Amino acid sequence: LSDGDSVTQRESSLTQTEREDVTLSCTYTDDALYLFWYRQYPDREPEFAVRRHTGGGAELKADFAQDRFSDTVQQSDKLYRLTISELRLLLCRVSQ
């Protein structure tokens, strides 16, 4: 995060049943240009999953996220959503 940037992940934890999609969300400040999701397995470093420009374009996904992760940006509410079919520990962050 850069000075003045802020991101808040709305859900501190979720439970997923088998074959059920889950939607996670985070809010961000006006200064944020790029939004990121990372996945993290126990005892491992976070791994990049998805990047999106706050203007809605410039999406980039890791290979493992291509078919299982779907993200949207709602600019009016500064809301970034990620729908996933594989739930692990996922982290949201912003960058300029």
PDB file of N, CA and C in Angstrom:
ATOM      1  N   LEU A   1       0.831  -1.184   0.000  1.00  0.00           N
ATOM      2  CA  LEU A   1       0.000   0.000   0.000  1.00  0.00           C
ATOM      3  C   LEU A   1       0.873   1.243   0.000  1.00  0.00           C
ATOM      4  N   SER A   2       0.450   2.268  -0.735  1.00  0.00           N
ATOM      5  CA  SER A   2       1.137   3.545  -0.733  1.00  0.00           C
ATOM      6  C   SER A   2       0.500   4.444   0.314  1.00  0.00           C
ATOM      7  N   ASP A   3       1.188   5.555   0.655  1.00  0.00           N
ATOM      8  CA  ASP A   3       0.614   6.502   1.604  1.00  0.00           C
ATOM      9  C   ASP A   3      -0.744   6.967   1.102  1.00  0.00           C
ATOM     10  N   GLY A   4      -1.738   6.955   1.964  1.00  0.00           N
ATOM     11  CA  GLY A   4      -3.071   7.402   1.606  1.00  0.00           C
ATOM     12  C   GLY A   4      -3.964   6.317   1.036  1.00  0.00           C
ATOM     13  N   ASP A   5      -3.379   5.205   0.603  1.00  0.00           N
ATOM     14  CA  ASP A   5      -4.187   4.098   0.087  1.00  0.00           C
ATOM     15  C   ASP A   5      -4.750   3.295   1.245  1.00  0.00           C
ATOM     16  N   SER A   6      -5.942   2.787   1.053  1.00  0.00           N
ATOM     17  CA  SER A   6      -6.561   1.978   2.084  1.00  0.00           C
ATOM     18  C   SER A   6      -7.449   0.936   1.432  1.00  0.00           C
ATOM     19  N   VAL A   7      -7.464  -0.247   2.014  1.00  0.00           N
ATOM     20  CA  VAL A   7      -8.352  -1.306   1.542  1.00  0.00           C
ATOM     21  C   VAL A   7      -8.888  -2.045   2.758  1.00  0.00           C
ATOM     22  N   THR A   8     -10.166  -2.383   2.727  1.00  0.00           N
ATOM     23  CA  THR A   8     -10.793  -3.108   3.823  1.00  0.00           C
ATOM     24  C   THR A   8     -11.509  -4.319   3.257  1.00  0.00           C
ATOM     25  N   GLN A   9     -11.089  -5.482   3.678  1.00  0.00           N
ATOM     26  CA  GLN A   9     -11.769  -6.704   3.250  1.00  0.00           C
ATOM     27  C   GLN A   9     -12.994  -6.870   4.132  1.00  0.00           C
ATOM     28  N   ARG A  10     -14.163  -7.013   3.537  1.00  0.00           N
ATOM     29  CA  ARG A  10     -15.419  -7.033   4.290  1.00  0.00           C
ATOM     30  C   ARG A  10     -15.622  -8.301   5.102  1.00  0.00           C
ATOM     31  N   GLU A  11     -15.286  -9.436   4.553  1.00  0.00           N
ATOM     32  CA  GLU A  11     -15.512 -10.701   5.246  1.00  0.00           C
ATOM     33  C   GLU A  11     -14.227 -11.127   5.939  1.00  0.00           C
ATOM     34  N   SER A  12     -14.283 -11.315   7.241  1.00  0.00           N
ATOM     35  CA  SER A  12     -13.089 -11.807   7.938  1.00  0.00           C
ATOM     36  C   SER A  12     -12.960 -13.311   7.770  1.00  0.00           C
ATOM     37  N   SER A  13     -14.083 -13.996   7.598  1.00  0.00           N
ATOM     38  CA  SER A  13     -14.045 -15.433   7.313  1.00  0.00           C
ATOM     39  C   SER A  13     -15.372 -15.865   6.691  1.00  0.00           C
ATOM     40  N   LEU A  14     -15.306 -16.916   5.885  1.00  0.00           N
ATOM     41  CA  LEU A  14     -16.484 -17.494   5.240  1.00  0.00           C
ATOM     42  C   LEU A  14     -16.356 -19.000   5.255  1.00  0.00           C
ATOM     43  N   THR A  15     -17.491 -19.670   5.219  1.00  0.00           N
ATOM     44  CA  THR A  15     -17.501 -21.118   5.094  1.00  0.00           C
ATOM     45  C   THR A  15     -18.118 -21.467   3.748  1.00  0.00           C
ATOM     46  N   GLN A  16     -17.463 -22.352   3.027  1.00  0.00           N
ATOM     47  CA  GLN A  16     -17.936 -22.761   1.710  1.00  0.00           C
ATOM     48  C   GLN A  16     -18.287 -24.238   1.741  1.00  0.00           C
ATOM     49  N   THR A  17     -19.467 -24.566   1.224  1.00  0.00           N
ATOM     50  CA  THR A  17     -19.793 -25.979   1.064  1.00  0.00           C
ATOM     51  C   THR A  17     -19.305 -26.425  -0.308  1.00  0.00           C
ATOM     52  N   GLU A  18     -19.145 -27.715  -0.476  1.00  0.00           N
ATOM     53  CA  GLU A  18     -18.625 -28.249  -1.731  1.00  0.00           C
ATOM     54  C   GLU A  18     -19.488 -27.819  -2.914  1.00  0.00           C
ATOM     55  N   ARG A  19     -18.830 -27.392  -3.986  1.00  0.00           N
ATOM     56  CA  ARG A  19     -19.454 -26.962  -5.244  1.00  0.00           C
ATOM     57  C   ARG A  19     -20.289 -25.692  -5.111  1.00  0.00           C
ATOM     58  N   GLU A  20     -20.071 -24.910  -4.081  1.00  0.00           N
ATOM     59  CA  GLU A  20     -20.790 -23.655  -3.912  1.00  0.00           C
ATOM     60  C   GLU A  20     -19.837 -22.497  -4.181  1.00  0.00           C
ATOM     61  N   ASP A  21     -20.246 -21.559  -5.054  1.00  0.00           N
ATOM     62  CA  ASP A  21     -19.436 -20.373  -5.292  1.00  0.00           C
ATOM     63  C   ASP A  21     -19.543 -19.431  -4.099  1.00  0.00           C
ATOM     64  N   VAL A  22     -18.482 -18.684  -3.862  1.00  0.00           N
ATOM     65  CA  VAL A  22     -18.432 -17.718  -2.767  1.00  0.00           C
ATOM     66  C   VAL A  22     -17.998 -16.380  -3.338  1.00  0.00           C
ATOM     67  N   THR A  23     -18.615 -15.291  -2.857  1.00  0.00           N
ATOM     68  CA  THR A  23     -18.213 -13.954  -3.279  1.00  0.00           C
ATOM     69  C   THR A  23     -17.602 -13.216  -2.098  1.00  0.00           C
ATOM     70  N   LEU A  24     -16.379 -12.735  -2.304  1.00  0.00           N
ATOM     71  CA  LEU A  24     -15.675 -11.918  -1.324  1.00  0.00           C
ATOM     72  C   LEU A  24     -15.659 -10.489  -1.832  1.00  0.00           C
ATOM     73  N   SER A  25     -15.541  -9.526  -0.930  1.00  0.00           N
ATOM     74  CA  SER A  25     -15.494  -8.138  -1.375  1.00  0.00           C
ATOM     75  C   SER A  25     -14.591  -7.315  -0.476  1.00  0.00           C
ATOM     76  N   CYS A  26     -14.077  -6.237  -1.051  1.00  0.00           N
ATOM     77  CA  CYS A  26     -13.310  -5.274  -0.266  1.00  0.00           C
ATOM     78  C   CYS A  26     -13.620  -3.883  -0.798  1.00  0.00           C
ATOM     79  N   THR A  27     -13.489  -2.893   0.061  1.00  0.00           N
ATOM     80  CA  THR A  27     -13.668  -1.503  -0.332  1.00  0.00           C
ATOM     81  C   THR A  27     -12.301  -0.843  -0.382  1.00  0.00           C
ATOM     82  N   TYR A  28     -12.191   0.218  -1.185  1.00  0.00           N
ATOM     83  CA  TYR A  28     -10.900   0.878  -1.385  1.00  0.00           C
ATOM     84  C   TYR A  28     -11.082   2.387  -1.427  1.00  0.00           C
ATOM     85  N   THR A  29      -9.975   3.122  -1.317  1.00  0.00           N
ATOM     86  CA  THR A  29     -10.008   4.581  -1.335  1.00  0.00           C
ATOM     87  C   THR A  29      -9.889   5.103  -2.761  1.00  0.00           C
ATOM     88  N   ASP A  30     -10.161   6.399  -2.923  1.00  0.00           N
ATOM     89  CA  ASP A  30     -10.077   7.051  -4.234  1.00  0.00           C
ATOM     90  C   ASP A  30      -8.686   6.975  -4.844  1.00  0.00           C
ATOM     91  N   ASP A  31      -7.646   6.907  -4.015  1.00  0.00           N
ATOM     92  CA  ASP A  31      -6.273   6.932  -4.506  1.00  0.00           C
ATOM     93  C   ASP A  31      -5.850   5.630  -5.180  1.00  0.00           C
ATOM     94  N   ALA A  32      -6.571   4.564  -4.960  1.00  0.00           N
ATOM     95  CA  ALA A  32      -6.179   3.254  -5.491  1.00  0.00           C
ATOM     96  C   ALA A  32      -6.359   3.217  -7.008  1.00  0.00           C
ATOM     97  N   LEU A  33      -5.354   2.712  -7.715  1.00  0.00           N
ATOM     98  CA  LEU A  33      -5.449   2.529  -9.163  1.00  0.00           C
ATOM     99  C   LEU A  33      -5.631   1.068  -9.544  1.00  0.00           C
ATOM    100  N   TYR A  34      -4.960   0.181  -8.812  1.00  0.00           N
ATOM    101  CA  TYR A  34      -5.039  -1.247  -9.099  1.00  0.00           C
ATOM    102  C   TYR A  34      -5.504  -1.994  -7.863  1.00  0.00           C
ATOM    103  N   LEU A  35      -6.317  -3.003  -8.088  1.00  0.00           N
ATOM    104  CA  LEU A  35      -6.832  -3.851  -7.018  1.00  0.00           C
ATOM    105  C   LEU A  35      -6.328  -5.264  -7.253  1.00  0.00           C
ATOM    106  N   PHE A  36      -5.987  -5.948  -6.182  1.00  0.00           N
ATOM    107  CA  PHE A  36      -5.396  -7.277  -6.292  1.00  0.00           C
ATOM    108  C   PHE A  36      -6.090  -8.256  -5.355  1.00  0.00           C
ATOM    109  N   TRP A  37      -6.156  -9.497  -5.772  1.00  0.00           N
ATOM    110  CA  TRP A  37      -6.499 -10.602  -4.885  1.00  0.00           C
ATOM    111  C   TRP A  37      -5.333 -11.582  -4.917  1.00  0.00           C
ATOM    112  N   TYR A  38      -5.026 -12.125  -3.753  1.00  0.00           N
ATOM    113  CA  TYR A  38      -3.991 -13.146  -3.606  1.00  0.00           C
ATOM    114  C   TYR A  38      -4.610 -14.347  -2.905  1.00  0.00           C
ATOM    115  N   ARG A  39      -4.166 -15.534  -3.235  1.00  0.00           N
ATOM    116  CA  ARG A  39      -4.589 -16.703  -2.463  1.00  0.00           C
ATOM    117  C   ARG A  39      -3.415 -17.124  -1.586  1.00  0.00           C
ATOM    118  N   GLN A  40      -3.744 -17.766  -0.461  1.00  0.00           N
ATOM    119  CA  GLN A  40      -2.693 -18.204   0.456  1.00  0.00           C
ATOM    120  C   GLN A  40      -3.074 -19.535   1.083  1.00  0.00           C
ATOM    121  N   TYR A  41      -2.197 -20.491   0.952  1.00  0.00           N
ATOM    122  CA  TYR A  41      -2.348 -21.789   1.602  1.00  0.00           C
ATOM    123  C   TYR A  41      -1.657 -21.731   2.960  1.00  0.00           C
ATOM    124  N   PRO A  42      -2.060 -22.550   3.908  1.00  0.00           N
ATOM    125  CA  PRO A  42      -1.419 -22.551   5.230  1.00  0.00           C
ATOM    126  C   PRO A  42       0.098 -22.728   5.114  1.00  0.00           C
ATOM    127  N   ASP A  43       0.812 -21.949   5.892  1.00  0.00           N
ATOM    128  CA  ASP A  43       2.274 -22.009   5.966  1.00  0.00           C
ATOM    129  C   ASP A  43       2.967 -21.680   4.650  1.00  0.00           C
ATOM    130  N   ARG A  44       2.318 -20.930   3.773  1.00  0.00           N
ATOM    131  CA  ARG A  44       2.936 -20.522   2.509  1.00  0.00           C
ATOM    132  C   ARG A  44       2.742 -19.029   2.296  1.00  0.00           C
ATOM    133  N   GLU A  45       3.557 -18.452   1.438  1.00  0.00           N
ATOM    134  CA  GLU A  45       3.454 -17.032   1.104  1.00  0.00           C
ATOM    135  C   GLU A  45       2.207 -16.782   0.243  1.00  0.00           C
ATOM    136  N   PRO A  46       1.629 -15.562   0.309  1.00  0.00           N
ATOM    137  CA  PRO A  46       0.514 -15.235  -0.582  1.00  0.00           C
ATOM    138  C   PRO A  46       0.947 -15.353  -2.046  1.00  0.00           C
ATOM    139  N   GLU A  47       0.025 -15.773  -2.898  1.00  0.00           N
ATOM    140  CA  GLU A  47       0.294 -15.988  -4.317  1.00  0.00           C
ATOM    141  C   GLU A  47      -0.682 -15.143  -5.144  1.00  0.00           C
ATOM    142  N   PHE A  48      -0.155 -14.346  -6.068  1.00  0.00           N
ATOM    143  CA  PHE A  48      -0.976 -13.488  -6.914  1.00  0.00           C
ATOM    144  C   PHE A  48      -2.068 -14.291  -7.614  1.00  0.00           C
ATOM    145  N   ALA A  49      -3.301 -13.741  -7.617  1.00  0.00           N
ATOM    146  CA  ALA A  49      -4.417 -14.386  -8.312  1.00  0.00           C
ATOM    147  C   ALA A  49      -4.992 -13.481  -9.405  1.00  0.00           C
ATOM    148  N   VAL A  50      -5.388 -12.247  -9.034  1.00  0.00           N
ATOM    149  CA  VAL A  50      -6.077 -11.359  -9.973  1.00  0.00           C
ATOM    150  C   VAL A  50      -5.652  -9.915  -9.738  1.00  0.00           C
ATOM    151  N   ARG A  51      -5.512  -9.154 -10.842  1.00  0.00           N
ATOM    152  CA  ARG A  51      -5.301  -7.704 -10.757  1.00  0.00           C
ATOM    153  C   ARG A  51      -6.324  -7.028 -11.655  1.00  0.00           C
ATOM    154  N   ARG A  52      -6.893  -5.923 -11.166  1.00  0.00           N
ATOM    155  CA  ARG A  52      -7.878  -5.165 -11.944  1.00  0.00           C
ATOM    156  C   ARG A  52      -7.624  -3.677 -11.734  1.00  0.00           C
ATOM    157  N   HIS A  53      -7.713  -2.885 -12.812  1.00  0.00           N
ATOM    158  CA  HIS A  53      -7.634  -1.427 -12.711  1.00  0.00           C
ATOM    159  C   HIS A  53      -8.955  -0.937 -12.132  1.00  0.00           C
ATOM    160  N   THR A  54      -8.911   0.091 -11.281  1.00  0.00           N
ATOM    161  CA  THR A  54     -10.144   0.578 -10.651  1.00  0.00           C
ATOM    162  C   THR A  54     -11.122   1.150 -11.667  1.00  0.00           C
ATOM    163  N   GLY A  55     -10.634   1.501 -12.844  1.00  0.00           N
ATOM    164  CA  GLY A  55     -11.514   1.967 -13.912  1.00  0.00           C
ATOM    165  C   GLY A  55     -12.280   0.833 -14.573  1.00  0.00           C
ATOM    166  N   GLY A  56     -11.988  -0.404 -14.162  1.00  0.00           N
ATOM    167  CA  GLY A  56     -12.721  -1.558 -14.661  1.00  0.00           C
ATOM    168  C   GLY A  56     -11.989  -2.372 -15.702  1.00  0.00           C
ATOM    169  N   GLY A  57     -10.942  -1.828 -16.293  1.00  0.00           N
ATOM    170  CA  GLY A  57     -10.229  -2.559 -17.341  1.00  0.00           C
ATOM    171  C   GLY A  57      -8.923  -3.136 -16.838  1.00  0.00           C
ATOM    172  N   ALA A  58      -8.079  -3.538 -17.774  1.00  0.00           N
ATOM    173  CA  ALA A  58      -6.721  -4.025 -17.503  1.00  0.00           C
ATOM    174  C   ALA A  58      -6.687  -5.190 -16.521  1.00  0.00           C
ATOM    175  N   GLU A  59      -7.528  -6.180 -16.766  1.00  0.00           N
ATOM    176  CA  GLU A  59      -7.545  -7.354 -15.893  1.00  0.00           C
ATOM    177  C   GLU A  59      -6.369  -8.274 -16.216  1.00  0.00           C
ATOM    178  N   LEU A  60      -5.798  -8.851 -15.186  1.00  0.00           N
ATOM    179  CA  LEU A  60      -4.731  -9.832 -15.333  1.00  0.00           C
ATOM    180  C   LEU A  60      -4.997 -10.943 -14.331  1.00  0.00           C
ATOM    181  N   LYS A  61      -4.936 -12.205 -14.785  1.00  0.00           N
ATOM    182  CA  LYS A  61      -5.192 -13.337 -13.892  1.00  0.00           C
ATOM    183  C   LYS A  61      -4.058 -14.343 -13.981  1.00  0.00           C
ATOM    184  N   ALA A  62      -3.751 -14.958 -12.846  1.00  0.00           N
ATOM    185  CA  ALA A  62      -2.818 -16.080 -12.827  1.00  0.00           C
ATOM    186  C   ALA A  62      -3.475 -17.268 -13.526  1.00  0.00           C
ATOM    187  N   ASP A  63      -2.662 -18.198 -14.004  1.00  0.00           N
ATOM    188  CA  ASP A  63      -3.199 -19.363 -14.719  1.00  0.00           C
ATOM    189  C   ASP A  63      -4.253 -20.113 -13.912  1.00  0.00           C
ATOM    190  N   PHE A  64      -3.998 -20.336 -12.620  1.00  0.00           N
ATOM    191  CA  PHE A  64      -4.943 -21.103 -11.801  1.00  0.00           C
ATOM    192  C   PHE A  64      -6.271 -20.381 -11.611  1.00  0.00           C
ATOM    193  N   ALA A  65      -6.298 -19.055 -11.825  1.00  0.00           N
ATOM    194  CA  ALA A  65      -7.502 -18.257 -11.594  1.00  0.00           C
ATOM    195  C   ALA A  65      -8.357 -18.084 -12.844  1.00  0.00           C
ATOM    196  N   GLN A  66      -7.874 -18.479 -13.996  1.00  0.00           N
ATOM    197  CA  GLN A  66      -8.564 -18.210 -15.264  1.00  0.00           C
ATOM    198  C   GLN A  66     -10.017 -18.685 -15.272  1.00  0.00           C
ATOM    199  N   ASP A  67     -10.274 -19.892 -14.880  1.00  0.00           N
ATOM    200  CA  ASP A  67     -11.631 -20.445 -14.962  1.00  0.00           C
ATOM    201  C   ASP A  67     -12.392 -20.429 -13.646  1.00  0.00           C
ATOM    202  N   ARG A  68     -11.702 -20.163 -12.550  1.00  0.00           N
ATOM    203  CA  ARG A  68     -12.343 -20.288 -11.235  1.00  0.00           C
ATOM    204  C   ARG A  68     -12.606 -18.963 -10.538  1.00  0.00           C
ATOM    205  N   PHE A  69     -12.002 -17.867 -11.014  1.00  0.00           N
ATOM    206  CA  PHE A  69     -12.128 -16.575 -10.361  1.00  0.00           C
ATOM    207  C   PHE A  69     -12.798 -15.585 -11.310  1.00  0.00           C
ATOM    208  N   SER A  70     -13.808 -14.871 -10.817  1.00  0.00           N
ATOM    209  CA  SER A  70     -14.490 -13.841 -11.591  1.00  0.00           C
ATOM    210  C   SER A  70     -14.552 -12.580 -10.733  1.00  0.00           C
ATOM    211  N   ASP A  71     -14.032 -11.452 -11.250  1.00  0.00           N
ATOM    212  CA  ASP A  71     -13.986 -10.239 -10.435  1.00  0.00           C
ATOM    213  C   ASP A  71     -14.711  -9.083 -11.110  1.00  0.00           C
ATOM    214  N   THR A  72     -15.244  -8.153 -10.284  1.00  0.00           N
ATOM    215  CA  THR A  72     -15.908  -6.950 -10.773  1.00  0.00           C
ATOM    216  C   THR A  72     -15.542  -5.774  -9.879  1.00  0.00           C
ATOM    217  N   VAL A  73     -15.536  -4.574 -10.476  1.00  0.00           N
ATOM    218  CA  VAL A  73     -15.308  -3.335  -9.731  1.00  0.00           C
ATOM    219  C   VAL A  73     -16.574  -2.501  -9.824  1.00  0.00           C
ATOM    220  N   GLN A  74     -17.061  -2.045  -8.682  1.00  0.00           N
ATOM    221  CA  GLN A  74     -18.223  -1.152  -8.630  1.00  0.00           C
ATOM    222  C   GLN A  74     -17.694   0.209  -8.194  1.00  0.00           C
ATOM    223  N   GLN A  75     -17.401   1.088  -9.177  1.00  0.00           N
ATOM    224  CA  GLN A  75     -16.737   2.353  -8.894  1.00  0.00           C
ATOM    225  C   GLN A  75     -17.537   3.259  -7.970  1.00  0.00           C
ATOM    226  N   SER A  76     -18.846   3.310  -8.122  1.00  0.00           N
ATOM    227  CA  SER A  76     -19.658   4.237  -7.330  1.00  0.00           C
ATOM    228  C   SER A  76     -19.538   3.978  -5.833  1.00  0.00           C
ATOM    229  N   ASP A  77     -19.395   2.732  -5.440  1.00  0.00           N
ATOM    230  CA  ASP A  77     -19.270   2.380  -4.022  1.00  0.00           C
ATOM    231  C   ASP A  77     -17.848   2.012  -3.625  1.00  0.00           C
ATOM    232  N   LYS A  78     -16.895   2.132  -4.570  1.00  0.00           N
ATOM    233  CA  LYS A  78     -15.495   1.752  -4.318  1.00  0.00           C
ATOM    234  C   LYS A  78     -15.438   0.317  -3.796  1.00  0.00           C
ATOM    235  N   LEU A  79     -16.102  -0.573  -4.502  1.00  0.00           N
ATOM    236  CA  LEU A  79     -16.247  -1.958  -4.072  1.00  0.00           C
ATOM    237  C   LEU A  79     -15.635  -2.891  -5.113  1.00  0.00           C
ATOM    238  N   TYR A  80     -14.830  -3.830  -4.648  1.00  0.00           N
ATOM    239  CA  TYR A  80     -14.182  -4.817  -5.519  1.00  0.00           C
ATOM    240  C   TYR A  80     -14.637  -6.189  -5.064  1.00  0.00           C
ATOM    241  N   ARG A  81     -15.261  -6.947  -5.981  1.00  0.00           N
ATOM    242  CA  ARG A  81     -15.811  -8.262  -5.640  1.00  0.00           C
ATOM    243  C   ARG A  81     -15.078  -9.364  -6.400  1.00  0.00           C
ATOM    244  N   LEU A  82     -14.946 -10.487  -5.746  1.00  0.00           N
ATOM    245  CA  LEU A  82     -14.338 -11.666  -6.352  1.00  0.00           C
ATOM    246  C   LEU A  82     -15.234 -12.863  -6.072  1.00  0.00           C
ATOM    247  N   THR A  83     -15.666 -13.540  -7.120  1.00  0.00           N
ATOM    248  CA  THR A  83     -16.443 -14.771  -6.977  1.00  0.00           C
ATOM    249  C   THR A  83     -15.539 -15.930  -7.344  1.00  0.00           C
ATOM    250  N   ILE A  84     -15.496 -16.918  -6.465  1.00  0.00           N
ATOM    251  CA  ILE A  84     -14.567 -18.029  -6.655  1.00  0.00           C
ATOM    252  C   ILE A  84     -15.264 -19.360  -6.426  1.00  0.00           C
ATOM    253  N   SER A  85     -14.745 -20.365  -7.095  1.00  0.00           N
ATOM    254  CA  SER A  85     -15.267 -21.716  -6.889  1.00  0.00           C
ATOM    255  C   SER A  85     -14.292 -22.564  -6.082  1.00  0.00           C
ATOM    256  N   GLU A  86     -13.135 -22.001  -5.761  1.00  0.00           N
ATOM    257  CA  GLU A  86     -12.141 -22.689  -4.932  1.00  0.00           C
ATOM    258  C   GLU A  86     -11.772 -21.731  -3.808  1.00  0.00           C
ATOM    259  N   LEU A  87     -12.121 -22.048  -2.598  1.00  0.00           N
ATOM    260  CA  LEU A  87     -11.881 -21.128  -1.497  1.00  0.00           C
ATOM    261  C   LEU A  87     -10.689 -21.562  -0.672  1.00  0.00           C
ATOM    262  N   ARG A  88      -9.757 -20.687  -0.535  1.00  0.00           N
ATOM    263  CA  ARG A  88      -8.616 -20.816   0.371  1.00  0.00           C
ATOM    264  C   ARG A  88      -8.552 -19.479   1.090  1.00  0.00           C
ATOM    265  N   LEU A  89      -7.449 -19.163   1.686  1.00  0.00           N
ATOM    266  CA  LEU A  89      -7.285 -17.839   2.270  1.00  0.00           C
ATOM    267  C   LEU A  89      -6.975 -16.868   1.146  1.00  0.00           C
ATOM    268  N   LEU A  90      -7.825 -15.847   0.982  1.00  0.00           N
ATOM    269  CA  LEU A  90      -7.625 -14.855  -0.066  1.00  0.00           C
ATOM    270  C   LEU A  90      -7.497 -13.483   0.555  1.00  0.00           C
ATOM    271  N   LEU A  91      -6.566 -12.694   0.038  1.00  0.00           N
ATOM    272  CA  LEU A  91      -6.263 -11.379   0.562  1.00  0.00           C
ATOM    273  C   LEU A  91      -6.474 -10.339  -0.522  1.00  0.00           C
ATOM    274  N   CYS A  92      -7.000  -9.178  -0.149  1.00  0.00           N
ATOM    275  CA  CYS A  92      -7.220  -8.080  -1.083  1.00  0.00           C
ATOM    276  C   CYS A  92      -6.227  -6.970  -0.771  1.00  0.00           C
ATOM    277  N   ARG A  93      -5.683  -6.310  -1.823  1.00  0.00           N
ATOM    278  CA  ARG A  93      -4.803  -5.170  -1.601  1.00  0.00           C
ATOM    279  C   ARG A  93      -4.957  -4.188  -2.744  1.00  0.00           C
ATOM    280  N   VAL A  94      -4.419  -2.969  -2.571  1.00  0.00           N
ATOM    281  CA  VAL A  94      -4.481  -1.929  -3.598  1.00  0.00           C
ATOM    282  C   VAL A  94      -3.086  -1.408  -3.881  1.00  0.00           C
ATOM    283  N   SER A  95      -2.955  -0.682  -5.001  1.00  0.00           N
ATOM    284  CA  SER A  95      -1.674  -0.097  -5.375  1.00  0.00           C
ATOM    285  C   SER A  95      -1.922   1.067  -6.310  1.00  0.00           C
ATOM    286  N   GLN A  96      -0.959   1.986  -6.369  1.00  0.00           N
ATOM    287  CA  GLN A  96      -1.021   3.092  -7.327  1.00  0.00           C
ATOM    288  C   GLN A  96      -0.125   2.802  -8.489  1.00  0.00           C
TER     289      GLN A  96
END
